[in-house]
Each structure stands twice: as structure tokens, then as C-alpha cells.
Amino acid sequence: MPPVKEWREPMAIVFADDGLVPNNPMPFLVYRNAIELDHDEPERTIERVFAGNGWGDMWRNGIYDFPHYHATVHEALGVARGHARVRFGGDAGKELDIQAGDVAILPAGTGHQCLLASPDLSVVGAYPPGPKMDLVRPTPENHARALTTIPRVKVPKIDPVMGADGPLVWLWRRSR
């Protein structure tokens, strides 16, 4: 059985700029229960899906417990084990529960912060080709800089979960 389940529509949310976290006019996406995980090596399953769709520079860890965003790159977060409550979009954003098999895709500038996590939480992060990941904390100075870098981040050619014809491609191009 292939690791990606049948085509599905992601949850899509557009977060407004809150003055500290710029967010992005392109929607933040969440694919619920999108990847059929290998019970022995779920991280490797997610890594294969991301790599097969051209997303790389992967890491394994949790999600930082402080508010932050990335101003030069988009990010995919695949939950391999456990579950977490994460605030996306900054303080005025939305708290979501994510769990093993879910993938969240954050356009550049989207704030995120882990509020609560199971002890076994394991997340695989990945990025489309382009600039390296930057870690930005919400401050007025960082916000001003991010407003110049975020619009220059290219829309990926391939959805990290659903491939070249995946919703990310047309949803993000349409919102630009």
C-alpha cells in the first residue's frame, strides 16, 4: 500500500498579519491522516513522501514551544508519532490538535508554537528547494524585515504530500 492515502482536500486557513507575526496571504494547509505510517519507522515513511515530492533539508524533532516563523522559506511538518496542540498564525491565530499521520504546510511567515505535546511526539520537517530555513522570533524589527522577504519566496512546484497536481500548487498560486 502506498504511504499517501487517497487524494484529499486539506484544511485551508489564511491568517492575518498581527503586527508581529506577518503570516501570509497564501493559506496554511493541514492534511489530516494523510500518510499511512509504517509502525516501526514512521519518520522514514514521511521522509520518503517528502523526498519523493522534491522537499528536502529534513529534520526530526518536535515543534518549538516559543512563537516563531520562517521568513525565507515554506515549511512542511509531518507528524510521525504522538500528538500536539499547536498555535498557528501567532497569538491571534488558531490552536489545532495534530497527530500522527497529519501534515501541516506553512507558507513563509506563518507563526507557530507548540503549546502541548505528548512525550512521544516526533515531527519531520522539510522545505522546498531554495533558501535555507531561518528561525525568526516575532519582534517589530523582524516583522519589518519579513515583509520584504516573504513576497520573494517562490511558490513550490510540487505539493509535499500530493505531488505536482496537489492542492498546494493551485491554492497558493491562486492566492498570490
PDB file of N, CA and C in Angstrom, residues 32-33 35 37-39 42-43 46 61-63 77-86 96-103 114 116-124:
ATOM      1  N   ARG A  32      -5.209  16.031   7.117  1.00  0.00           N
ATOM      2  CA  ARG A  32      -5.498  15.148   8.248  1.00  0.00           C
ATOM      3  C   ARG A  32      -5.332  13.691   7.827  1.00  0.00           C
ATOM      4  N   ASN A  33      -4.618  12.922   8.656  1.00  0.00           N
ATOM      5  CA  ASN A  33      -4.464  11.487   8.450  1.00  0.00           C
ATOM      6  C   ASN A  33      -4.107  11.173   6.991  1.00  0.00           C
ATOM      7  N   ILE A  35      -0.983  10.333   5.665  1.00  0.00           N
ATOM      8  CA  ILE A  35       0.082   9.379   5.364  1.00  0.00           C
ATOM      9  C   ILE A  35      -0.111   8.118   6.197  1.00  0.00           C
ATOM     10  N   LEU A  37       1.393   5.436   7.992  1.00  0.00           N
ATOM     11  CA  LEU A  37       2.718   5.328   8.602  1.00  0.00           C
ATOM     12  C   LEU A  37       3.128   3.886   8.846  1.00  0.00           C
ATOM     13  N   ASP A  38       4.391   3.594   8.585  1.00  0.00           N
ATOM     14  CA  ASP A  38       4.996   2.323   8.959  1.00  0.00           C
ATOM     15  C   ASP A  38       5.144   2.363  10.480  1.00  0.00           C
ATOM     16  N   HIS A  39       4.624   1.389  11.176  1.00  0.00           N
ATOM     17  CA  HIS A  39       4.635   1.425  12.641  1.00  0.00           C
ATOM     18  C   HIS A  39       6.036   1.325  13.225  1.00  0.00           C
ATOM     19  N   PRO A  42       7.980   5.288  11.337  1.00  0.00           N
ATOM     20  CA  PRO A  42       7.083   6.285  10.741  1.00  0.00           C
ATOM     21  C   PRO A  42       7.810   7.515  10.205  1.00  0.00           C
ATOM     22  N   GLU A  43       8.919   7.886  10.825  1.00  0.00           N
ATOM     23  CA  GLU A  43       9.666   9.044  10.332  1.00  0.00           C
ATOM     24  C   GLU A  43      10.170   8.795   8.911  1.00  0.00           C
ATOM     25  N   ILE A  46       7.439   9.320   6.267  1.00  0.00           N
ATOM     26  CA  ILE A  46       7.207  10.735   5.941  1.00  0.00           C
ATOM     27  C   ILE A  46       8.373  11.281   5.120  1.00  0.00           C
ATOM     28  N   ASN A  61      12.375  16.095  14.986  1.00  0.00           N
ATOM     29  CA  ASN A  61      12.360  16.684  16.325  1.00  0.00           C
ATOM     30  C   ASN A  61      10.908  16.904  16.716  1.00  0.00           C
ATOM     31  N   GLY A  62      10.687  17.892  17.584  1.00  0.00           N
ATOM     32  CA  GLY A  62       9.344  18.320  17.942  1.00  0.00           C
ATOM     33  C   GLY A  62       9.102  19.672  17.282  1.00  0.00           C
ATOM     34  N   ILE A  63       8.236  20.477  17.887  1.00  0.00           N
ATOM     35  CA  ILE A  63       7.966  21.837  17.423  1.00  0.00           C
ATOM     36  C   ILE A  63       8.315  22.754  18.583  1.00  0.00           C
ATOM     37  N   LEU A  77       5.422  20.126   7.979  1.00  0.00           N
ATOM     38  CA  LEU A  77       5.600  19.414   9.243  1.00  0.00           C
ATOM     39  C   LEU A  77       4.759  18.146   9.203  1.00  0.00           C
ATOM     40  N   GLY A  78       5.419  17.000   9.159  1.00  0.00           N
ATOM     41  CA  GLY A  78       4.725  15.716   9.153  1.00  0.00           C
ATOM     42  C   GLY A  78       4.825  15.082  10.523  1.00  0.00           C
ATOM     43  N   VAL A  79       3.690  14.759  11.135  1.00  0.00           N
ATOM     44  CA  VAL A  79       3.695  14.162  12.467  1.00  0.00           C
ATOM     45  C   VAL A  79       3.859  12.649  12.329  1.00  0.00           C
ATOM     46  N   ALA A  80       4.977  12.145  12.839  1.00  0.00           N
ATOM     47  CA  ALA A  80       5.301  10.719  12.728  1.00  0.00           C
ATOM     48  C   ALA A  80       4.799   9.927  13.935  1.00  0.00           C
ATOM     49  N   ARG A  81       4.878  10.525  15.107  1.00  0.00           N
ATOM     50  CA  ARG A  81       4.450   9.849  16.347  1.00  0.00           C
ATOM     51  C   ARG A  81       3.798  10.873  17.270  1.00  0.00           C
ATOM     52  N   GLY A  82       2.872  10.384  18.073  1.00  0.00           N
ATOM     53  CA  GLY A  82       2.281  11.225  19.112  1.00  0.00           C
ATOM     54  C   GLY A  82       1.298  12.248  18.591  1.00  0.00           C
ATOM     55  N   HIS A  83       1.105  13.283  19.417  1.00  0.00           N
ATOM     56  CA  HIS A  83       0.161  14.347  19.079  1.00  0.00           C
ATOM     57  C   HIS A  83       0.580  15.620  19.790  1.00  0.00           C
ATOM     58  N   ALA A  84       0.050  16.755  19.322  1.00  0.00           N
ATOM     59  CA  ALA A  84       0.386  18.047  19.910  1.00  0.00           C
ATOM     60  C   ALA A  84      -0.745  19.036  19.676  1.00  0.00           C
ATOM     61  N   ARG A  85      -0.778  20.027  20.529  1.00  0.00           N
ATOM     62  CA  ARG A  85      -1.639  21.202  20.314  1.00  0.00           C
ATOM     63  C   ARG A  85      -0.691  22.326  19.927  1.00  0.00           C
ATOM     64  N   VAL A  86      -0.911  22.888  18.740  1.00  0.00           N
ATOM     65  CA  VAL A  86      -0.026  23.917  18.195  1.00  0.00           C
ATOM     66  C   VAL A  86      -0.857  25.145  17.861  1.00  0.00           C
ATOM     67  N   LEU A  96      -4.637  24.205  16.986  1.00  0.00           N
ATOM     68  CA  LEU A  96      -5.074  22.973  16.336  1.00  0.00           C
ATOM     69  C   LEU A  96      -4.395  21.785  16.998  1.00  0.00           C
ATOM     70  N   ASP A  97      -5.125  20.697  17.088  1.00  0.00           N
ATOM     71  CA  ASP A  97      -4.548  19.439  17.541  1.00  0.00           C
ATOM     72  C   ASP A  97      -4.105  18.686  16.295  1.00  0.00           C
ATOM     73  N   ILE A  98      -2.840  18.283  16.291  1.00  0.00           N
ATOM     74  CA  ILE A  98      -2.313  17.487  15.186  1.00  0.00           C
ATOM     75  C   ILE A  98      -1.812  16.163  15.751  1.00  0.00           C
ATOM     76  N   GLN A  99      -1.854  15.133  14.910  1.00  0.00           N
ATOM     77  CA  GLN A  99      -1.480  13.800  15.391  1.00  0.00           C
ATOM     78  C   GLN A  99      -0.777  13.016  14.296  1.00  0.00           C
ATOM     79  N   ALA A 100      -0.258  11.860  14.666  1.00  0.00           N
ATOM     80  CA  ALA A 100       0.485  11.017  13.738  1.00  0.00           C
ATOM     81  C   ALA A 100      -0.312  10.814  12.444  1.00  0.00           C
ATOM     82  N   GLY A 101       0.355  11.025  11.322  1.00  0.00           N
ATOM     83  CA  GLY A 101      -0.267  10.901  10.008  1.00  0.00           C
ATOM     84  C   GLY A 101      -0.692  12.230   9.415  1.00  0.00           C
ATOM     85  N   ASP A 102      -0.777  13.288  10.242  1.00  0.00           N
ATOM     86  CA  ASP A 102      -1.150  14.617   9.757  1.00  0.00           C
ATOM     87  C   ASP A 102       0.072  15.329   9.190  1.00  0.00           C
ATOM     88  N   VAL A 103      -0.174  16.218   8.221  1.00  0.00           N
ATOM     89  CA  VAL A 103       0.874  17.077   7.683  1.00  0.00           C
ATOM     90  C   VAL A 103       0.347  18.503   7.645  1.00  0.00           C
ATOM     91  N   CYS A 114       4.357  25.274  19.703  1.00  0.00           N
ATOM     92  CA  CYS A 114       3.786  24.095  20.351  1.00  0.00           C
ATOM     93  C   CYS A 114       3.337  24.485  21.755  1.00  0.00           C
ATOM     94  N   LEU A 116       1.353  22.154  23.722  1.00  0.00           N
ATOM     95  CA  LEU A 116       1.258  20.921  24.497  1.00  0.00           C
ATOM     96  C   LEU A 116       1.610  19.768  23.571  1.00  0.00           C
ATOM     97  N   ALA A 117       2.409  18.818  24.080  1.00  0.00           N
ATOM     98  CA  ALA A 117       2.800  17.688  23.230  1.00  0.00           C
ATOM     99  C   ALA A 117       2.867  16.414  24.044  1.00  0.00           C
ATOM    100  N   SER A 118       2.522  15.310  23.407  1.00  0.00           N
ATOM    101  CA  SER A 118       2.695  14.011  24.046  1.00  0.00           C
ATOM    102  C   SER A 118       4.193  13.733  24.154  1.00  0.00           C
ATOM    103  N   PRO A 119       4.600  12.944  25.152  1.00  0.00           N
ATOM    104  CA  PRO A 119       6.030  12.671  25.334  1.00  0.00           C
ATOM    105  C   PRO A 119       6.691  12.010  24.123  1.00  0.00           C
ATOM    106  N   ASP A 120       5.912  11.308  23.315  1.00  0.00           N
ATOM    107  CA  ASP A 120       6.484  10.611  22.163  1.00  0.00           C
ATOM    108  C   ASP A 120       6.403  11.414  20.863  1.00  0.00           C
ATOM    109  N   LEU A 121       6.059  12.699  20.934  1.00  0.00           N
ATOM    110  CA  LEU A 121       5.912  13.493  19.713  1.00  0.00           C
ATOM    111  C   LEU A 121       7.188  13.435  18.874  1.00  0.00           C
ATOM    112  N   SER A 122       7.020  13.126  17.601  1.00  0.00           N
ATOM    113  CA  SER A 122       8.115  13.138  16.638  1.00  0.00           C
ATOM    114  C   SER A 122       7.587  13.744  15.352  1.00  0.00           C
ATOM    115  N   VAL A 123       8.256  14.786  14.898  1.00  0.00           N
ATOM    116  CA  VAL A 123       7.848  15.519  13.710  1.00  0.00           C
ATOM    117  C   VAL A 123       8.996  15.502  12.709  1.00  0.00           C
ATOM    118  N   VAL A 124       8.658  15.365  11.444  1.00  0.00           N
ATOM    119  CA  VAL A 124       9.631  15.501  10.365  1.00  0.00           C
ATOM    120  C   VAL A 124       9.336  16.822   9.670  1.00  0.00           C
TER     121      VAL A 124
END
